[in-house]
Tab-separated table of C-alpha atoms in Angstrom:
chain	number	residue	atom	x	y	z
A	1	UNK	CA	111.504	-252.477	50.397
A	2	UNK	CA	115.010	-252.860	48.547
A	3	UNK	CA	115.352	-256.318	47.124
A	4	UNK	CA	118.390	-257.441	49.852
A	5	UNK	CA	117.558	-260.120	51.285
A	6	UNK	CA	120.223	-261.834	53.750
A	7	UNK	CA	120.693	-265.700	54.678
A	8	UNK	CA	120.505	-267.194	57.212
A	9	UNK	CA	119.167	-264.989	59.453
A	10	UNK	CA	119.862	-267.296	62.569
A	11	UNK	CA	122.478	-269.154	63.093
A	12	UNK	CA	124.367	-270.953	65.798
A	13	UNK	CA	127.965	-272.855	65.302
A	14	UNK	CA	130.611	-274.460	67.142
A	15	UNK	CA	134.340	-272.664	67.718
A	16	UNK	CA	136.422	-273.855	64.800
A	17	UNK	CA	133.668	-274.388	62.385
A	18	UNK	CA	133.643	-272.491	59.021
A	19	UNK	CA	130.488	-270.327	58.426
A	20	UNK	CA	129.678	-268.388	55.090
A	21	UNK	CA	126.657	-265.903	55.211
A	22	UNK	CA	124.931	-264.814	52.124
A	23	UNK	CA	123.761	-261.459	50.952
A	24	UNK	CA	121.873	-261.418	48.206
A	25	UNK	CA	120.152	-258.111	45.950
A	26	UNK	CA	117.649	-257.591	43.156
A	27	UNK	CA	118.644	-253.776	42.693
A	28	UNK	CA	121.798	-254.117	40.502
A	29	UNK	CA	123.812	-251.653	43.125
A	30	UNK	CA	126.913	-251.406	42.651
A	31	UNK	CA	128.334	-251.472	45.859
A	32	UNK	CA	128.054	-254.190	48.967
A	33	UNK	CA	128.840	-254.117	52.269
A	34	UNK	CA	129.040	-256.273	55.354
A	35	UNK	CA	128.759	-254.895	58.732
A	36	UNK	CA	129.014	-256.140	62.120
A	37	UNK	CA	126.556	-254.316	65.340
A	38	UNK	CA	128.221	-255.132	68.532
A	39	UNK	CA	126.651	-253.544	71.755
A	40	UNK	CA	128.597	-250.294	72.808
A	41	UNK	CA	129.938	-250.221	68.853
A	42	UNK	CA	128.436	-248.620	66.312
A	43	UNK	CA	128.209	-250.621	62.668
A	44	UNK	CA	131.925	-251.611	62.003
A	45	UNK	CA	133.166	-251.876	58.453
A	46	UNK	CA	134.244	-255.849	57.680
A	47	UNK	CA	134.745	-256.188	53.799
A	48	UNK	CA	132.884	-254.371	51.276
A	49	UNK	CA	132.882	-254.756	47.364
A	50	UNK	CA	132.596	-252.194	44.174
A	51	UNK	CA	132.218	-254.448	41.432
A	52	UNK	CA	132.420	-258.491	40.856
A	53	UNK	CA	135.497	-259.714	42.184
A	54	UNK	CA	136.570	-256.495	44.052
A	55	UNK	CA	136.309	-255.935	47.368
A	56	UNK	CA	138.280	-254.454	50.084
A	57	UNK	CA	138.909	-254.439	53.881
A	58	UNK	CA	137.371	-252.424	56.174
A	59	UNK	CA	138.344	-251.691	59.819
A	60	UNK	CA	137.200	-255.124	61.318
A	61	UNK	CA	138.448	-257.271	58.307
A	62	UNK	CA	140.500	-260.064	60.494
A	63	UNK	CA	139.530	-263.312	60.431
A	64	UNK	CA	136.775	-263.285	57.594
A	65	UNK	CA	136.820	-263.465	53.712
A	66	UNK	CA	134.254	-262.002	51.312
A	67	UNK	CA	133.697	-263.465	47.892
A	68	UNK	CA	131.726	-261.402	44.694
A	69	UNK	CA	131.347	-263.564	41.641
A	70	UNK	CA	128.026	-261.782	40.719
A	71	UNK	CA	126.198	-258.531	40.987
A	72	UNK	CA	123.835	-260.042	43.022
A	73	UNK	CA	125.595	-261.939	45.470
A	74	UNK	CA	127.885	-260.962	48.058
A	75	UNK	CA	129.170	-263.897	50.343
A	76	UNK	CA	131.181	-263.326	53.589
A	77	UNK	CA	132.931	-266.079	55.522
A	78	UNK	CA	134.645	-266.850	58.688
A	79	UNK	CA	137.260	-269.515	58.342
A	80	UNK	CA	137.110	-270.978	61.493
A	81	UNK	CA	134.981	-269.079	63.712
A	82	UNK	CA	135.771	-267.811	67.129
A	83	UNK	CA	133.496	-266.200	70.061
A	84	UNK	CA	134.341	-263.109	69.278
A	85	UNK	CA	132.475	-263.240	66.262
A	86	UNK	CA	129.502	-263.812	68.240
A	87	UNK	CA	127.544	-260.680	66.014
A	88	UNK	CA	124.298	-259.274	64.659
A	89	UNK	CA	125.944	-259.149	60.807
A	90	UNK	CA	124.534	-256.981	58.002
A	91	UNK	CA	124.814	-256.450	54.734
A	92	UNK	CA	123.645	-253.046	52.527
A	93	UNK	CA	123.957	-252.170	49.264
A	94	UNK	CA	124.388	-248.665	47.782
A	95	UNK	CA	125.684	-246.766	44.704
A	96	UNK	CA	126.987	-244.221	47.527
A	97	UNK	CA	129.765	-242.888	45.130
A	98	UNK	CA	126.386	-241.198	43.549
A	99	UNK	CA	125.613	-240.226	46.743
A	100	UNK	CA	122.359	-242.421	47.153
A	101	UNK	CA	120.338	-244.126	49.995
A	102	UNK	CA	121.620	-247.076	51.413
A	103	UNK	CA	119.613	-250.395	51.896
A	104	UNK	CA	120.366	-252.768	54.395
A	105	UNK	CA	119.330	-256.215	54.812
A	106	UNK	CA	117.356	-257.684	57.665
A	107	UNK	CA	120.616	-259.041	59.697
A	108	UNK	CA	122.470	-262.279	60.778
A	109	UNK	CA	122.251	-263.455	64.144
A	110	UNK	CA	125.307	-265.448	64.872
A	111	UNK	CA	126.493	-267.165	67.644
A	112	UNK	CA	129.568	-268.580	67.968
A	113	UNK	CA	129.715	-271.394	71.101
B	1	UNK	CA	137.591	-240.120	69.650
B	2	UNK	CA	134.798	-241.256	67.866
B	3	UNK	CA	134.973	-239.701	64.060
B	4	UNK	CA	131.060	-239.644	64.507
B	5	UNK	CA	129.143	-238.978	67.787
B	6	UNK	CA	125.621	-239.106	68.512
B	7	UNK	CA	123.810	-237.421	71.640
B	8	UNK	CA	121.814	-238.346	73.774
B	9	UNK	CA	122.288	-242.107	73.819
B	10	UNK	CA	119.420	-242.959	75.366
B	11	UNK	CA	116.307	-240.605	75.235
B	12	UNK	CA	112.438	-241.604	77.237
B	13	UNK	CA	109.966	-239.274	76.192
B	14	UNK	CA	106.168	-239.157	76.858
B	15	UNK	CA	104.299	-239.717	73.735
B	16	UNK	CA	103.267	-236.341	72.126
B	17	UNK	CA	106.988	-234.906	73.328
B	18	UNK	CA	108.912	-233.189	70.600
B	19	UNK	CA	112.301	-235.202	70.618
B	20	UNK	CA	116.049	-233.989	69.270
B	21	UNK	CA	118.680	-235.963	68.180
B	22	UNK	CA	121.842	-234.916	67.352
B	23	UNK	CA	124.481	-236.201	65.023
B	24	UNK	CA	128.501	-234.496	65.103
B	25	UNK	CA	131.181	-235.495	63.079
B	26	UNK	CA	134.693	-234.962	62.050
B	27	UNK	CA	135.608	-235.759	58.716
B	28	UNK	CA	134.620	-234.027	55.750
B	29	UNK	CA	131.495	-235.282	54.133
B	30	UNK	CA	129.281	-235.394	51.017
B	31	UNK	CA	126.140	-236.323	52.577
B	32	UNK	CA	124.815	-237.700	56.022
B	33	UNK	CA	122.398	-240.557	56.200
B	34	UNK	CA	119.683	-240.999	59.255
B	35	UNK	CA	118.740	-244.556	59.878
B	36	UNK	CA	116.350	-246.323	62.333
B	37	UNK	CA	116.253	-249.736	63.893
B	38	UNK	CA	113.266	-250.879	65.666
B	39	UNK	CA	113.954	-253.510	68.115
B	40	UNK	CA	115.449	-257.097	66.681
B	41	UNK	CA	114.315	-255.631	63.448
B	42	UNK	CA	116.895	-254.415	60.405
B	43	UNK	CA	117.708	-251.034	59.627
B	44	UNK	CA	116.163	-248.791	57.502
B	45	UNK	CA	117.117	-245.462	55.568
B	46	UNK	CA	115.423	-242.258	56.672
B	47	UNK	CA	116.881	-239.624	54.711
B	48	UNK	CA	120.061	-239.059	53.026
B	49	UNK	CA	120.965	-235.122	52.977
B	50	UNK	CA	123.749	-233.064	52.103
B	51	UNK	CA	122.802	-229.644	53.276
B	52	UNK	CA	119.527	-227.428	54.837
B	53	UNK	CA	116.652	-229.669	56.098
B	54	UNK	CA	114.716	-232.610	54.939
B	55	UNK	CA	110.861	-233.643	56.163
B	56	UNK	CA	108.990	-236.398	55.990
B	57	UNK	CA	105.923	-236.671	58.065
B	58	UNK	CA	106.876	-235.863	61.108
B	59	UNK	CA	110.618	-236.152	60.803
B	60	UNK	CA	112.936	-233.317	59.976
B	61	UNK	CA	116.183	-233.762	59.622
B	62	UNK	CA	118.729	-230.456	59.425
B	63	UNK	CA	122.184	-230.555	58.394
B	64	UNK	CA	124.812	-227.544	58.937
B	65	UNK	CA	127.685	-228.435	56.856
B	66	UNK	CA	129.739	-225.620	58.060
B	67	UNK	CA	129.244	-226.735	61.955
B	68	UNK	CA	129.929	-230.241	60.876
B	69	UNK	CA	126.077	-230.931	63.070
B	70	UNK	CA	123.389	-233.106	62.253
B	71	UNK	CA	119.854	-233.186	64.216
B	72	UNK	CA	116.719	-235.006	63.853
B	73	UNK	CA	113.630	-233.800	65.100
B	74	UNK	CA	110.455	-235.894	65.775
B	75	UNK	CA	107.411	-233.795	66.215
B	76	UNK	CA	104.306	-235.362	68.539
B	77	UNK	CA	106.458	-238.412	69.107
B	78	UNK	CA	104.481	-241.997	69.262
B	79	UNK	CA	105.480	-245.079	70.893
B	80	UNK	CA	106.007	-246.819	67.438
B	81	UNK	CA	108.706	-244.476	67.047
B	82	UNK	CA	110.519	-246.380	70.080
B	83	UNK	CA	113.815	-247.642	68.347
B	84	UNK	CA	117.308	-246.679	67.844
B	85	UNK	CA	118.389	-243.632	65.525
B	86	UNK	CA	121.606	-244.070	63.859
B	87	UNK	CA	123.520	-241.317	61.976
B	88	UNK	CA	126.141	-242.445	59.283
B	89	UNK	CA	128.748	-240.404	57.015
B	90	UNK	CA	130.319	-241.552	54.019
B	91	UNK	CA	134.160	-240.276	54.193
B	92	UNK	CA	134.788	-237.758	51.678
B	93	UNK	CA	135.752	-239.522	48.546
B	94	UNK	CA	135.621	-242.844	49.443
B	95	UNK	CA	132.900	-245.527	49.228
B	96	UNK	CA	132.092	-246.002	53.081
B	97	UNK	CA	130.093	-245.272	56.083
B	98	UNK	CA	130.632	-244.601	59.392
B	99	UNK	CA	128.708	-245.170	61.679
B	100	UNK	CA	127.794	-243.126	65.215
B	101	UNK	CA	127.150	-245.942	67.805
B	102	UNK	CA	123.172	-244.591	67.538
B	103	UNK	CA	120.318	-242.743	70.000
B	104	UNK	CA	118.037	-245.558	71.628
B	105	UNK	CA	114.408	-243.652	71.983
B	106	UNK	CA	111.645	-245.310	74.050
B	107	UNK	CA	108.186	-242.817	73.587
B	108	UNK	CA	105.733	-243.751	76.292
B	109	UNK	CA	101.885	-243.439	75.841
């Protein structure tokens, strides 16, 4: 398995509350992502980052923040977190601009009450 | 409309069946990635391919670029391959994937 390992996988917090999930790899990839998996939705594009401190938005960027201060460590974030954030969350890691595999981690549960 | 769609969405087959996926897209590509999720589990990376056809055991995935049409074929399908398929294209000179919203398979003994 690719060393991505994602934290925590379960978690359950109040409306309003901030929340900051962790991604974490051992493979030195380049690239990170974070994903949400809704049902009827395919994965949806939240943040993703090419290089310490550089990230970008993706389609479903409102209301979170992503943070890259190391290779290894990928940290995404919801402010003050709403139902509708209610999500299975994932992160993966790939060098895709070499056009290689990606590896995802084993998800997020979160539920937002 | 979706920039990548999947058929069926759902799929039963009796174990043994040979099963077809199929992946379409839209936007121009580099490569197309096949993943699987089993149940509450994470997702995992069958193959990665950028043209003709790919095998491993008894997946084979095919790729027309021309067609813009992805399938993946499971020969003598088992229940342990019960899980959802999920086909995913980088855009064409970028760094990200799209997703197709995925094929859910249940194989019954």
């Amino acid at each position: 398995d690719a060393g991505i390992t994602q934290s925590p996988r379960h978690k359950v917090t109040e409306t309003g509350t901030p929340v900051t999930l962790r991604c974490h790899q051992t493979e030195n990839h380049r690239y990170m992502y974070w994903y949400r998996q809704d049902p009827g939705h395919g994965l949806r594009l939240i943040h993703y980052s090419y290089g310490v401190k550089d990230t970008d938005k993706g389609e479903v960027s409102d209301g979170y923040s992503v943070s890259r201060s190391k290779t290894e460590d990928f940290l995404l974030t919801l402010e003050s977190a709403t139902s509708s954030q209610t999500s299975v969350y994932f992160c993966a890691i790939s060098n895709l601009g070499k056009n290689t595999e990606a590896f995802f981690g084993q998800g997020t549960r979160l539920t937002v009450v | 409309k979706n920039e990548v769609e999947q058929s069926p969405q759902n799929l039963t087959a009796q174990e043994g069946e040979f099963i077809t996926i199929n992946c379409s897209y839209s936007v121009g590509i580099s490569a197309l990635h096949w993943l699987q999720q089993h149940p509450g589990g994470g997702i995992v990376s069958l193959f990665m391919l950028s043209s003709g056809k790919k095998k491993h055991g008894r997946l084979i995935a095919t790729i027309n670029i021309q067609e813009k049409h992805s399938s993946l074929h499971i020969t003598a399908s088992h229940p342990r391959d019960s899980a959802v398929y999920i086909c995913a294209v980088p855009v064409y000179n970028t760094d990200k994937l799209i997703f197709g919203t995925g094929t859910r398979l249940q194989v019954f003994p």
